[in-house]
Short mmCIF file of C-alpha atoms in Angstrom, two decimals:
data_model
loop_
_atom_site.label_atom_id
_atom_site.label_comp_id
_atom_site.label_asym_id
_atom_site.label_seq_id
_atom_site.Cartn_x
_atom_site.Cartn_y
_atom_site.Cartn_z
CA UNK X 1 55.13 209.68 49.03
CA UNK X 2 52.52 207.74 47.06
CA UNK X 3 49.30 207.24 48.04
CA UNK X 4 47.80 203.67 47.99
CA UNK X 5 44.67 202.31 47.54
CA UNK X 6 44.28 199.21 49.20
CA UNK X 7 42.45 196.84 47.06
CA UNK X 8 41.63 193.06 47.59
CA UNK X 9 44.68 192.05 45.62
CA UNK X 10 47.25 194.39 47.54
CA UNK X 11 47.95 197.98 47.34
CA UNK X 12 47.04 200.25 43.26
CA UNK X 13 49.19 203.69 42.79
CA UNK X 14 47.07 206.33 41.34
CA UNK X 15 49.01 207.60 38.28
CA UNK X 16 47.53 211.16 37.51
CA UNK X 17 47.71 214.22 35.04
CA UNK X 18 46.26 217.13 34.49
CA UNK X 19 44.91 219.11 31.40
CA UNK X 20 44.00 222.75 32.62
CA UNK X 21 42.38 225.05 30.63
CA UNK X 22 43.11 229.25 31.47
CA UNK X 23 41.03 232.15 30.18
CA UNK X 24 43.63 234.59 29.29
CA UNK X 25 42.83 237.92 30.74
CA UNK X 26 42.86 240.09 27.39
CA UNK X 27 40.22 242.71 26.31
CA UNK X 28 39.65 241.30 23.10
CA UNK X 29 39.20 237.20 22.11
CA UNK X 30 41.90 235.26 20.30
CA UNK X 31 40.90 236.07 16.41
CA UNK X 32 38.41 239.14 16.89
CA UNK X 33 38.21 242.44 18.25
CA UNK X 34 34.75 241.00 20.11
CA UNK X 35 35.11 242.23 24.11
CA UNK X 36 36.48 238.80 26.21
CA UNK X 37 34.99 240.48 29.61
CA UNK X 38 32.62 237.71 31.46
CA UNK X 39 29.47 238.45 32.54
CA UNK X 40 27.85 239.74 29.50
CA UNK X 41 24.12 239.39 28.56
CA UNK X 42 23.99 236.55 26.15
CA UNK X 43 25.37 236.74 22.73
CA UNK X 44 26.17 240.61 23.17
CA UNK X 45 29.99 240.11 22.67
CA UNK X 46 30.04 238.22 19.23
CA UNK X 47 31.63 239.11 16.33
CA UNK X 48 30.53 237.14 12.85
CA UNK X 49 34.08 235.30 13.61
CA UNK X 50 32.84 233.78 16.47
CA UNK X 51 29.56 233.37 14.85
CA UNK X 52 30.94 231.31 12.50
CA UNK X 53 30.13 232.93 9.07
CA UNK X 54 31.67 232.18 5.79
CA UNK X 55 34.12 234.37 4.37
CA UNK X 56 35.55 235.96 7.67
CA UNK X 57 39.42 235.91 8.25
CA UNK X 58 40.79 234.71 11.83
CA UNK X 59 43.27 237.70 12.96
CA UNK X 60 45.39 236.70 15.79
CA UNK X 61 45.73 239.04 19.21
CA UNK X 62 48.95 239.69 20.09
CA UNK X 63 48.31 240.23 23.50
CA UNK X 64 47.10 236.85 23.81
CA UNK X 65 50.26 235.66 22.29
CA UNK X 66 52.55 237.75 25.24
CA UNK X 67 50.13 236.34 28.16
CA UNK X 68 51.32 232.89 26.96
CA UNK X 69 54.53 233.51 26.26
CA UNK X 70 54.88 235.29 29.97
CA UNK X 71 52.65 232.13 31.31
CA UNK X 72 55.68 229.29 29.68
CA UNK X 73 58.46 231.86 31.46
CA UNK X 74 56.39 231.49 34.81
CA UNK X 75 56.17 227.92 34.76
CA UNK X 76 60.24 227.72 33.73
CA UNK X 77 59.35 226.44 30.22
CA UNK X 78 60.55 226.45 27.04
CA UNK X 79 59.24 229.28 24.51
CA UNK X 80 58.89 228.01 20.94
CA UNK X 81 59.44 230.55 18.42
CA UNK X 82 57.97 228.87 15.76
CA UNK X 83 54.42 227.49 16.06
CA UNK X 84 51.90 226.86 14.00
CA UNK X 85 47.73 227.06 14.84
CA UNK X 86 45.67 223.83 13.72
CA UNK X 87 41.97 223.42 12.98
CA UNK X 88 40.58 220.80 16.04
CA UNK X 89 37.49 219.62 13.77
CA UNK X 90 33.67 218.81 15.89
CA UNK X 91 30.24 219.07 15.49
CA UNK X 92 28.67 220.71 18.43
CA UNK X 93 25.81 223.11 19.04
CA UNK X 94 28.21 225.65 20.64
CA UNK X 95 30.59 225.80 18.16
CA UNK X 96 29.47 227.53 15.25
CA UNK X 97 32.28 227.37 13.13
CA UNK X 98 32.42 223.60 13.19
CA UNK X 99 35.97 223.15 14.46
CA UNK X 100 37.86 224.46 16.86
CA UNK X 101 41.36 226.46 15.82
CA UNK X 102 44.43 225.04 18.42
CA UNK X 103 47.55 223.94 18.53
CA UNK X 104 48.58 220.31 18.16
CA UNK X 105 51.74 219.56 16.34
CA UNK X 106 53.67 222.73 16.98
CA UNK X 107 52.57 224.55 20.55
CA UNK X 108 53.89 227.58 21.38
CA UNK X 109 55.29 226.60 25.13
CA UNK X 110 57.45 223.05 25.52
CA UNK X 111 58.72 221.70 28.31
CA UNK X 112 58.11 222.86 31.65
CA UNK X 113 58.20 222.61 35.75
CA UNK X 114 56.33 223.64 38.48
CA UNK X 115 57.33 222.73 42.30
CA UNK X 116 54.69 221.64 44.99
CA UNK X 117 55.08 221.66 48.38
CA UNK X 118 53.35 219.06 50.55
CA UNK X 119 51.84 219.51 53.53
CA UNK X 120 54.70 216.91 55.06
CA UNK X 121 57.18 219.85 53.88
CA UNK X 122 58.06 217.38 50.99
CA UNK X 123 58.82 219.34 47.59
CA UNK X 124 57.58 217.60 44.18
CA UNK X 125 58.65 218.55 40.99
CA UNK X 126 55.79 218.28 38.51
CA UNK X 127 56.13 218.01 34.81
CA UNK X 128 54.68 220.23 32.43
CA UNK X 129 54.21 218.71 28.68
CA UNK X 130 53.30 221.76 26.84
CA UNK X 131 50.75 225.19 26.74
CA UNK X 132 49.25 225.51 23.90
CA UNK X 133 46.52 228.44 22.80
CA UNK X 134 43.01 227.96 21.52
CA UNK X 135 39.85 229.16 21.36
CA UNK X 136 37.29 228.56 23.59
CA UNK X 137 33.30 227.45 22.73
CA UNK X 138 30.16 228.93 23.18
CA UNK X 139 27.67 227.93 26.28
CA UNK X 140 24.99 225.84 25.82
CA UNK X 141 21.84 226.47 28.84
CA UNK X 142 19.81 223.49 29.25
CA UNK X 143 18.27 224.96 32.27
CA UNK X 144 16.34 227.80 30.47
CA UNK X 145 13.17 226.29 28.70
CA UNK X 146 11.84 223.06 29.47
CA UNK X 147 12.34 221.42 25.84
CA UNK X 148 15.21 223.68 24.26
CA UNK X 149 18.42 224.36 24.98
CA UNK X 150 20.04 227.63 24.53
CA UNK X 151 23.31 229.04 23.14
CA UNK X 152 25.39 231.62 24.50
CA UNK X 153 28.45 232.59 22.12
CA UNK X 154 30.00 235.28 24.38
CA UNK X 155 32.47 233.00 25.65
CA UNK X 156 33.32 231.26 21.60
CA UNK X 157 36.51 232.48 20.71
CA UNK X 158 37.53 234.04 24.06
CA UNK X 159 41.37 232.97 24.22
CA UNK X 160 42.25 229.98 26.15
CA UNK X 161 45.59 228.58 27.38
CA UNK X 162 45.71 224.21 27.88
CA UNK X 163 48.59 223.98 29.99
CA UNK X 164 49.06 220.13 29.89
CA UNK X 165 50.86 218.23 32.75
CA UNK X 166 53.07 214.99 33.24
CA UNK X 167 51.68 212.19 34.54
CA UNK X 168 54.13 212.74 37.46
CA UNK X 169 51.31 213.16 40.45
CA UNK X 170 50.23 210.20 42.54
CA UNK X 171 47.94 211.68 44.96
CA UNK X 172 44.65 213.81 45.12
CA UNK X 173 46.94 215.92 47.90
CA UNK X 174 49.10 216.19 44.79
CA UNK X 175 47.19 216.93 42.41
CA UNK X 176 45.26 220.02 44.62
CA UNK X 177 48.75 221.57 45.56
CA UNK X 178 49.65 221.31 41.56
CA UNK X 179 46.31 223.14 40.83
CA UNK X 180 46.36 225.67 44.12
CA UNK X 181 50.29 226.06 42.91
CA UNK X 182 49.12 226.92 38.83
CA UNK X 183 46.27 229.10 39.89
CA UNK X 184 49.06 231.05 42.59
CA UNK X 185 51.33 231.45 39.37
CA UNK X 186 48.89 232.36 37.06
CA UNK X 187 47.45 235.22 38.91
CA UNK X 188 50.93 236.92 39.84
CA UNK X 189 51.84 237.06 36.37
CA UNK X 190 48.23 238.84 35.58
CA UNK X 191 47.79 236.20 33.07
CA UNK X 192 44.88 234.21 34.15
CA UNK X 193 42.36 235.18 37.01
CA UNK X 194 41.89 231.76 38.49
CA UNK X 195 38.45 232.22 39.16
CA UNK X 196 37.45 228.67 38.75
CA UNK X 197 33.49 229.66 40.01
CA UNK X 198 33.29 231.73 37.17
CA UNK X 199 34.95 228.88 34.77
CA UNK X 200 37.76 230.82 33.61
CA UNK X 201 39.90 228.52 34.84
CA UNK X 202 39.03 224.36 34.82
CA UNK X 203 40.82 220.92 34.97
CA UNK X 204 40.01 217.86 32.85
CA UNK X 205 42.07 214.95 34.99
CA UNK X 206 43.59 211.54 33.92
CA UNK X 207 43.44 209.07 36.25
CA UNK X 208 44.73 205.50 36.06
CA UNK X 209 46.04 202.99 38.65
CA UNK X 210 48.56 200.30 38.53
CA UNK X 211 50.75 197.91 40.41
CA UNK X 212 53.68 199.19 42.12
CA UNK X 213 56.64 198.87 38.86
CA UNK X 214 54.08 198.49 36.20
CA UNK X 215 53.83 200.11 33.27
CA UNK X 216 50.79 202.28 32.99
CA UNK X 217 47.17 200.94 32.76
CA UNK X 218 44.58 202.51 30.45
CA UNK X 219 43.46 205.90 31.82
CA UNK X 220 39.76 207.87 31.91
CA UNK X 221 39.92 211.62 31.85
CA UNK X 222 37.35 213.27 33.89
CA UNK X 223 36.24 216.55 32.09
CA UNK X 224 35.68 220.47 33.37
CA UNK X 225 36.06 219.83 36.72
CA UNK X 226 36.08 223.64 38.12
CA UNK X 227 36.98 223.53 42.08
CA UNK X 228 40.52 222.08 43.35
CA UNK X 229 38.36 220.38 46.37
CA UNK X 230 36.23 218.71 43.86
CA UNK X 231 39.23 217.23 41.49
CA UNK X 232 40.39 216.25 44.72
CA UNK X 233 37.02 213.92 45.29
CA UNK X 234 36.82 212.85 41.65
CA UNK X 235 40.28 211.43 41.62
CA UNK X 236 39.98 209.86 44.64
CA UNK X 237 36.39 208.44 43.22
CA UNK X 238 37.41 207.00 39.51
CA UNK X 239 40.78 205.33 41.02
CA UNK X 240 38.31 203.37 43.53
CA UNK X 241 36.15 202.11 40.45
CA UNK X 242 38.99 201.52 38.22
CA UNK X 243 40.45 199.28 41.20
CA UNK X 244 37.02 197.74 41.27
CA UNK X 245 37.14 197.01 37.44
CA UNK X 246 40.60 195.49 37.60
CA UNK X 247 40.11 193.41 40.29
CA UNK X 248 36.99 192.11 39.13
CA UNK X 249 39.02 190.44 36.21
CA UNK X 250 37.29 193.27 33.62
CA UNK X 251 39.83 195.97 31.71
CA UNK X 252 39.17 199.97 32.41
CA UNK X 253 37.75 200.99 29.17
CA UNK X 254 39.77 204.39 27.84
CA UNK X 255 36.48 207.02 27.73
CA UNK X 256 35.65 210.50 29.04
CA UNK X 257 33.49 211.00 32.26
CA UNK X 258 31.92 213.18 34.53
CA UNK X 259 31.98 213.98 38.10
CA UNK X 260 28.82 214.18 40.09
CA UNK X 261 30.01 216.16 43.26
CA UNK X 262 26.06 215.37 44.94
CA UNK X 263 26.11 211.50 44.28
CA UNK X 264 30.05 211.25 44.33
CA UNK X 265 30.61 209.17 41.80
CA UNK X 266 32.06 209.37 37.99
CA UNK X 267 29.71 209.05 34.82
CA UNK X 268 30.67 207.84 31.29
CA UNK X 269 30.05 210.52 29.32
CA UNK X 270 31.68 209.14 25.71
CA UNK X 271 33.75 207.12 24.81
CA UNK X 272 37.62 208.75 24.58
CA UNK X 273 38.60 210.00 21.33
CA UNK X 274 42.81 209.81 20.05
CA UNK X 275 43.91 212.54 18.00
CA UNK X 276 43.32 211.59 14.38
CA UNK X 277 39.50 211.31 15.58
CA UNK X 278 39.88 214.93 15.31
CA UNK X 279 41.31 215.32 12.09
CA UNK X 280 43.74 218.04 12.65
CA UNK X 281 45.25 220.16 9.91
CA UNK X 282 47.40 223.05 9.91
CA UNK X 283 44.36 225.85 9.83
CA UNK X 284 44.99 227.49 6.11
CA UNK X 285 43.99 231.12 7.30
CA UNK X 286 46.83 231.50 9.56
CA UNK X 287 50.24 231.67 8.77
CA UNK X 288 52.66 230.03 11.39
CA UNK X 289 52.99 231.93 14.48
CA UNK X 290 56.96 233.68 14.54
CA UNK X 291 58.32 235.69 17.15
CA UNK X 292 61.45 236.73 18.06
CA UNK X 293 64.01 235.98 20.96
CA UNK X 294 64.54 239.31 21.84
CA UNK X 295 60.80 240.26 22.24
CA UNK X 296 60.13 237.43 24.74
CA UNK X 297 63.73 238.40 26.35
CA UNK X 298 61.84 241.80 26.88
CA UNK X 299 58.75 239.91 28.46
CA UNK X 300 61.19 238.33 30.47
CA UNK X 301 62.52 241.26 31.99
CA UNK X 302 59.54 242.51 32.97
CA UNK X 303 58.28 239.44 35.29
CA UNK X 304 57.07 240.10 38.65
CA UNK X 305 58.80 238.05 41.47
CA UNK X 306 56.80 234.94 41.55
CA UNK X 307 55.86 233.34 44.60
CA UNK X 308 58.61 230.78 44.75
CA UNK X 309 61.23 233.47 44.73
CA UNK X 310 58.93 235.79 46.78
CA UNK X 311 58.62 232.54 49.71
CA UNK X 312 62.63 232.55 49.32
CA UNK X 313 63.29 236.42 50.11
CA UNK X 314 60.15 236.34 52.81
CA UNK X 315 62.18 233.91 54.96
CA UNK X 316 65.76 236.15 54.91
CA UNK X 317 64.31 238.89 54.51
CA UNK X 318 62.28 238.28 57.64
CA UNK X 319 62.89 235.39 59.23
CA UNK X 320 59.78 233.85 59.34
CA UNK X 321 59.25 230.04 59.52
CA UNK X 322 58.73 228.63 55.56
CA UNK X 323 55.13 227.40 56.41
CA UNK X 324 54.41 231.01 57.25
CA UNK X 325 55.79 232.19 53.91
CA UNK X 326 53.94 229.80 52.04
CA UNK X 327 51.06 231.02 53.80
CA UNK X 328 51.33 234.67 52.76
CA UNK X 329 53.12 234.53 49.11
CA UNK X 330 49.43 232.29 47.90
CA UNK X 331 47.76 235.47 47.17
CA UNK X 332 49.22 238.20 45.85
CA UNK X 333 47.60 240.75 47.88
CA UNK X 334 48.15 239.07 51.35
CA UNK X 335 51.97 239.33 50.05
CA UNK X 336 51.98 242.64 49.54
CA UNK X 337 49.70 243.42 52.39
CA UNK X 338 52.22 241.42 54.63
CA UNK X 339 55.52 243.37 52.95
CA UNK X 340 53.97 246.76 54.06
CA UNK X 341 53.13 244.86 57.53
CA UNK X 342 56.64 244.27 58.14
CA UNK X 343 58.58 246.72 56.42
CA UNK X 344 60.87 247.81 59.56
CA UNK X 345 59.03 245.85 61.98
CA UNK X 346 59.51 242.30 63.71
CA UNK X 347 58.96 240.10 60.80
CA UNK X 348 57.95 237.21 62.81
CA UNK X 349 55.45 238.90 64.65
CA UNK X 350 54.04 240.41 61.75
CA UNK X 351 53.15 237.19 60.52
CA UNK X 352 51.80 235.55 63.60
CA UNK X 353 49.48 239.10 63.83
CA UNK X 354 48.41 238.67 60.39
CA UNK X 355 48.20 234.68 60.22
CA UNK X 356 46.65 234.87 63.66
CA UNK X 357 44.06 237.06 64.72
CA UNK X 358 43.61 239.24 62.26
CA UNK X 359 42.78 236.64 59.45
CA UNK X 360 40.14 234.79 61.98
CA UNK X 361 38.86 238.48 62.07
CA UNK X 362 38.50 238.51 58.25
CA UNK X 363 36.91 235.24 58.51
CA UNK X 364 34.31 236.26 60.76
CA UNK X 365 33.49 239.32 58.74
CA UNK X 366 33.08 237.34 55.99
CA UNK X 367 36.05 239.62 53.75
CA UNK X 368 38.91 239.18 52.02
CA UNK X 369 42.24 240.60 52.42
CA UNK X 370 41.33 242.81 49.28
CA UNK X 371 38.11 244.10 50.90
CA UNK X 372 39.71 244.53 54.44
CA UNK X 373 38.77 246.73 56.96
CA UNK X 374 41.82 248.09 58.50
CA UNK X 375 45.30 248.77 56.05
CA UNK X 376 48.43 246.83 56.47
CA UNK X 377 49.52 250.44 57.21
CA UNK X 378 46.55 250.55 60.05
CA UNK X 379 47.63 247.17 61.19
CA UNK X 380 51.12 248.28 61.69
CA UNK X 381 50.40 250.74 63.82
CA UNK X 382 49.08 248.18 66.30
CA UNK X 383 52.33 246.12 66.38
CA UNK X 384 54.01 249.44 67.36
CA UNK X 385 51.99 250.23 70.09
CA UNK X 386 52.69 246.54 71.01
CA UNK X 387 56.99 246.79 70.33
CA UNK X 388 57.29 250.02 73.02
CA UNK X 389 55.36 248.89 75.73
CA UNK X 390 52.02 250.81 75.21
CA UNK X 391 49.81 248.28 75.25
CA UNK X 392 50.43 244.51 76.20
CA UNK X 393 49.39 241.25 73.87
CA UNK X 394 46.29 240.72 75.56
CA UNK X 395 45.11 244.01 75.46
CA UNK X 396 46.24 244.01 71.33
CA UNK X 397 43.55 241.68 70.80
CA UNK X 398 40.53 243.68 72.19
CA UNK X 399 41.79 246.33 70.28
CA UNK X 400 42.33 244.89 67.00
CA UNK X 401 38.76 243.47 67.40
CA UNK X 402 37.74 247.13 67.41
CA UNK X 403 39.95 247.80 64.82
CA UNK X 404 38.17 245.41 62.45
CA UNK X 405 34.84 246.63 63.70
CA UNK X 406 35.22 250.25 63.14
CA UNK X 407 38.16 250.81 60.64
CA UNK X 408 39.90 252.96 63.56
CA UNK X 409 43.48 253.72 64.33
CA UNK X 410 44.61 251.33 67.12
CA UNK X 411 46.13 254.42 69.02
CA UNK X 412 42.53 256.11 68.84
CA UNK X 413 41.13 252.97 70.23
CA UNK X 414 43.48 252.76 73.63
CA UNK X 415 42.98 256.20 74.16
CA UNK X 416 39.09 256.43 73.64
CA UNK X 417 39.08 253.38 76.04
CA UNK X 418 42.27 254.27 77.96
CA UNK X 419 43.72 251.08 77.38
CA UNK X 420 47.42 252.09 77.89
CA UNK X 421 49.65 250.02 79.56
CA UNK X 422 50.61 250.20 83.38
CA UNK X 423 54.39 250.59 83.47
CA UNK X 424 54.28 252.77 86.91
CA UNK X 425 55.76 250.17 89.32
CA UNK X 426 54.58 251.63 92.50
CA UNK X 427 50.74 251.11 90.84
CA UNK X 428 52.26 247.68 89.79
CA UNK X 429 52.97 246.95 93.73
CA UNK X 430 50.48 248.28 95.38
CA UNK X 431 48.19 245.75 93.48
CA UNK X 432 50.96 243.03 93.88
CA UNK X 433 50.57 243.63 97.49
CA UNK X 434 46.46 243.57 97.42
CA UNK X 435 46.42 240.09 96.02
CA UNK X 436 48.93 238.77 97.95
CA UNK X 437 47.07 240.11 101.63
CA UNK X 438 43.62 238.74 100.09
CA UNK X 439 45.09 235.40 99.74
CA UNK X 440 46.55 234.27 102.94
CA UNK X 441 46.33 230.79 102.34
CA UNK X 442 47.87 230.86 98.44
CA UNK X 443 50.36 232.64 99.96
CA UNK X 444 51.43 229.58 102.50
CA UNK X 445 50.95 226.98 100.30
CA UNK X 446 53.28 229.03 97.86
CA UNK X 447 56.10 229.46 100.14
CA UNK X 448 55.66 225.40 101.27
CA UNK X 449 56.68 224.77 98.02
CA UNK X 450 53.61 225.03 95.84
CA UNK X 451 55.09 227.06 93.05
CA UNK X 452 52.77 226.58 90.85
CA UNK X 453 50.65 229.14 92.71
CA UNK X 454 52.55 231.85 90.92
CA UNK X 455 50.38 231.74 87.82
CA UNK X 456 47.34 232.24 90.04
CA UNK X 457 49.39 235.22 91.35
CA UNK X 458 49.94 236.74 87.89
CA UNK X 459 46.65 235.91 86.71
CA UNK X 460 44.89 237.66 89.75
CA UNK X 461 47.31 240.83 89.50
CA UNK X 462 46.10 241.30 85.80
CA UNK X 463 42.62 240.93 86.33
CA UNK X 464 42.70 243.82 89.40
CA UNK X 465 44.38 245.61 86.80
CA UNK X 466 41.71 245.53 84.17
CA UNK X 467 44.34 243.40 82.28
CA UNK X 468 46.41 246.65 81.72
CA UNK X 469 49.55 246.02 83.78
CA UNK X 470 52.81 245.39 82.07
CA UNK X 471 53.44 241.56 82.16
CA UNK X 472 56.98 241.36 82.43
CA UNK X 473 56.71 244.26 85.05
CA UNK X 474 53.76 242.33 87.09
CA UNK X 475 55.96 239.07 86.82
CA UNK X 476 59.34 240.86 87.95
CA UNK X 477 57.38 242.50 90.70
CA UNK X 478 55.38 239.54 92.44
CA UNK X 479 58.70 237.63 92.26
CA UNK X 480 60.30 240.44 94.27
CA UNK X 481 58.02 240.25 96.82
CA UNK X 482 57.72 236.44 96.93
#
């Protein structure tokens, strides 16, 4: 469903794309042997490639090559075997060699898809134009001396997928599920790391509005936006000044911006630039970029299960509710962590477990699922104690907070603090029988038709039982006498 801006002519659509530029996770960068590992000190990982000096010869990694080709099979696309690398000509401080090599006419991934899911439940299908592969530029520091600005080249020629959408989104909800989704993808395959704090992974996003049945209006492309919750803001942002312009009686000039997440607002950075400002031409020190049907059949094979498919065998596999499965398959690791979880177990209640308290425990340790505590392994040993009657739900919990605390077994725990369950039903209704003499006067108002009393029964058994007694037991056993 679209969303709709409500201007004072009637209601603008929000027409949006995205352009979203992946590190791919290699050793080396796209045309040296230079190390592509962030975190370097500055200009320690440059080779005279990425320096830019005459004479040196571009050689092209193949790895980088099979992370994109296993990238356009992830994102159901079609793999070009034939393409060709172009020279993407600039002047900027950070780029030494004065242009940037890319690919413009001939990319090496076509057409592709990727499917969103909604918070509504509502599935989207969302175009993808092309990926291409190009090198990145260096880093320039304006925040380390008050009247220079530095250069970094660690990160120039460090390999770099654009992975170019459809204009097919109308929505910022959209447009963070399409990101959240790419990222998800990305990391299964191994091919990107998504870390969009360290910049390895950033969005520039069209925006434009229109009339409902228009054609579409001149667009503004907001550059290197790096968190999904901020592309969120900055959409929502330009398309509320572009409505502005329009209805003012001005045009939306076609430029490149900026978002401000502190002021929230968008900033005209330059003016937009079309291709031929670029003057693109096939890059004479590569030859065009062939590969073979059969090698990227081989890729193919060798796929993980993506989280699409992964969602699909979660739910009848397990039979856990979709939302749930979308849940887990996001990250990889609370996948697997969730497989081992349930492998033989209650499915369901696996995933309430692990959805439920024990992420709020995560939370409030301030961990991931990576840096967890407890095991999945650990964890399942809870749920067991839980499926034969050892300990009860309630008592789970103040276990499990233990659990997290100390990194013990769960069947440690209820013995240390002999926690176990009270399935002996004479113990069962002797303190049935205790409540029900201390409380005279629940007990009349019970029997003259006050049955809502038999909570307070229940509640007061548990609590003279230190919580421990068996609720279906205490339950069967205060009807009984009732």
């Amino acid at each position: 469903m679209s969303y709709i801006i409500e201007g004072r002519t009637g209601p603008w659509e929000l027409v949006i794309g995205l352009e979203v530029h992946a590190q791919v996770v290699s050793n080396a960068k796209l045309f040296s042997g230079a190390s592509a590992t962030y975190g370097g000190e500055p200009n320690a990982q440059v080779s005279f490639i990425d320096a830019g000096f005459p004479g040196m010869l571009p050689v092209i990694n193949g790895e980088c090559v099979a992370q994109a080709v296993r990238t356009g099979l992830g994102l159901n696309a079609e793999i070009n075997l034939v393409s060709r690398f172009d020279r993407k000509n600039y002047f900027y401080a950070d780029l030494p060699q004065g242009y940037q090599i890319s690919q413009f006419a001939h990319p090496i991934v076509g057409k592709g898809i990727v499917d969103i899911e909604l918070e509504s439940g509502e599935v989207r299908h969302i175009g993808v134009t092309r990926l291409h592969l190009e090198q990145d530029a260096g880093k320039s520091m304006h925040d380390q001396h008050p009247a220079e600005s530095f250069i970094d080249l660690n990160r120039a020629g460090v390999a770099l997928m654009e992975i170019v959408s459809e204009p097919d989104m109308r929505s910022p909800e959209e447009a963070g599920a399409y990101l959240r989704k790419l990222r998800t993808i990305l990391r299964y395959l191994g091919t990107c790391d998504g870390n969009m704090e360290e910049g390895s992974m950033r969005a520039d996003v069209n925006v434009s509005v229109r009339k409902a049945g228009e054609e579409f209006r001149t667009r503004c492309e907001i550059k290197n936006v790096n968190s999904v919750r901020f592309v969120m803001q900055a959409i929502e942002v330009e398309a509320r000044r572009q409505v502005e312009i329009w209805e003012s009686g001005a045009s939306v000039d076609q430029e490149t911006r900026l978002y401000d997440p502190a002021r929230s607002e968008t900033r005209s950075m330059r003016s937009k630039e079309d291709a031929h400002d670029y003057r693109y031409f096939p890059d004479p020190d590569l030859l065009p970029l062939v590969i073979e049907q059969a090698w990227v059949d081989q890729l193919a094979a060798m796929l993980p299960e993506l989280p699409d498919a992964k969602k699909a065998r979660f739910i009848s596999d397990y039979g856990i509710p979709a939302y749930d499965a979308r849940v887990l398959v996001m990250e990889q690791a609370s996948a697997d962590f969730y497989e081992t979880l349930a492998k033989g177990r209650d499915g369901k209640a696996a995933s309430n477990w692990m959805l439920g308290d024990f992420f709020a425990g995560l939370n409030r340790l301030g961990k991931g699922i990576e840096t967890s505590p407890i095991s999945a392994a650990t964890l399942g040993g809870l749920l067991d104690l839980i499926a034969d009657a050892t300990i009860n739900g309630k008592i789970a919990k103040e276990v499990l907070e233990a659990m997290m605390e100390t990194g013990e077994s769960a069947a440690a725990i209820v013995e240390a603090k002999g926690l176990k369950q009270v399935t002996d039903t004479g113990a069962i209704d002797a303190a049935v029988d205790a409540v029900l003499a201390a409380n005279p006067d629940k007990l009349a108002e019970y029997k003259s038709g006050k049955e809502k009393l038999f909570g307070f029964f229940v509640g007061q058994v548990m609590k003279a039982m230190a919580g421990k007694g068996n609720p279906a037991l205490v339950n069967e056993a205060i009807k009984r006498k009732l």
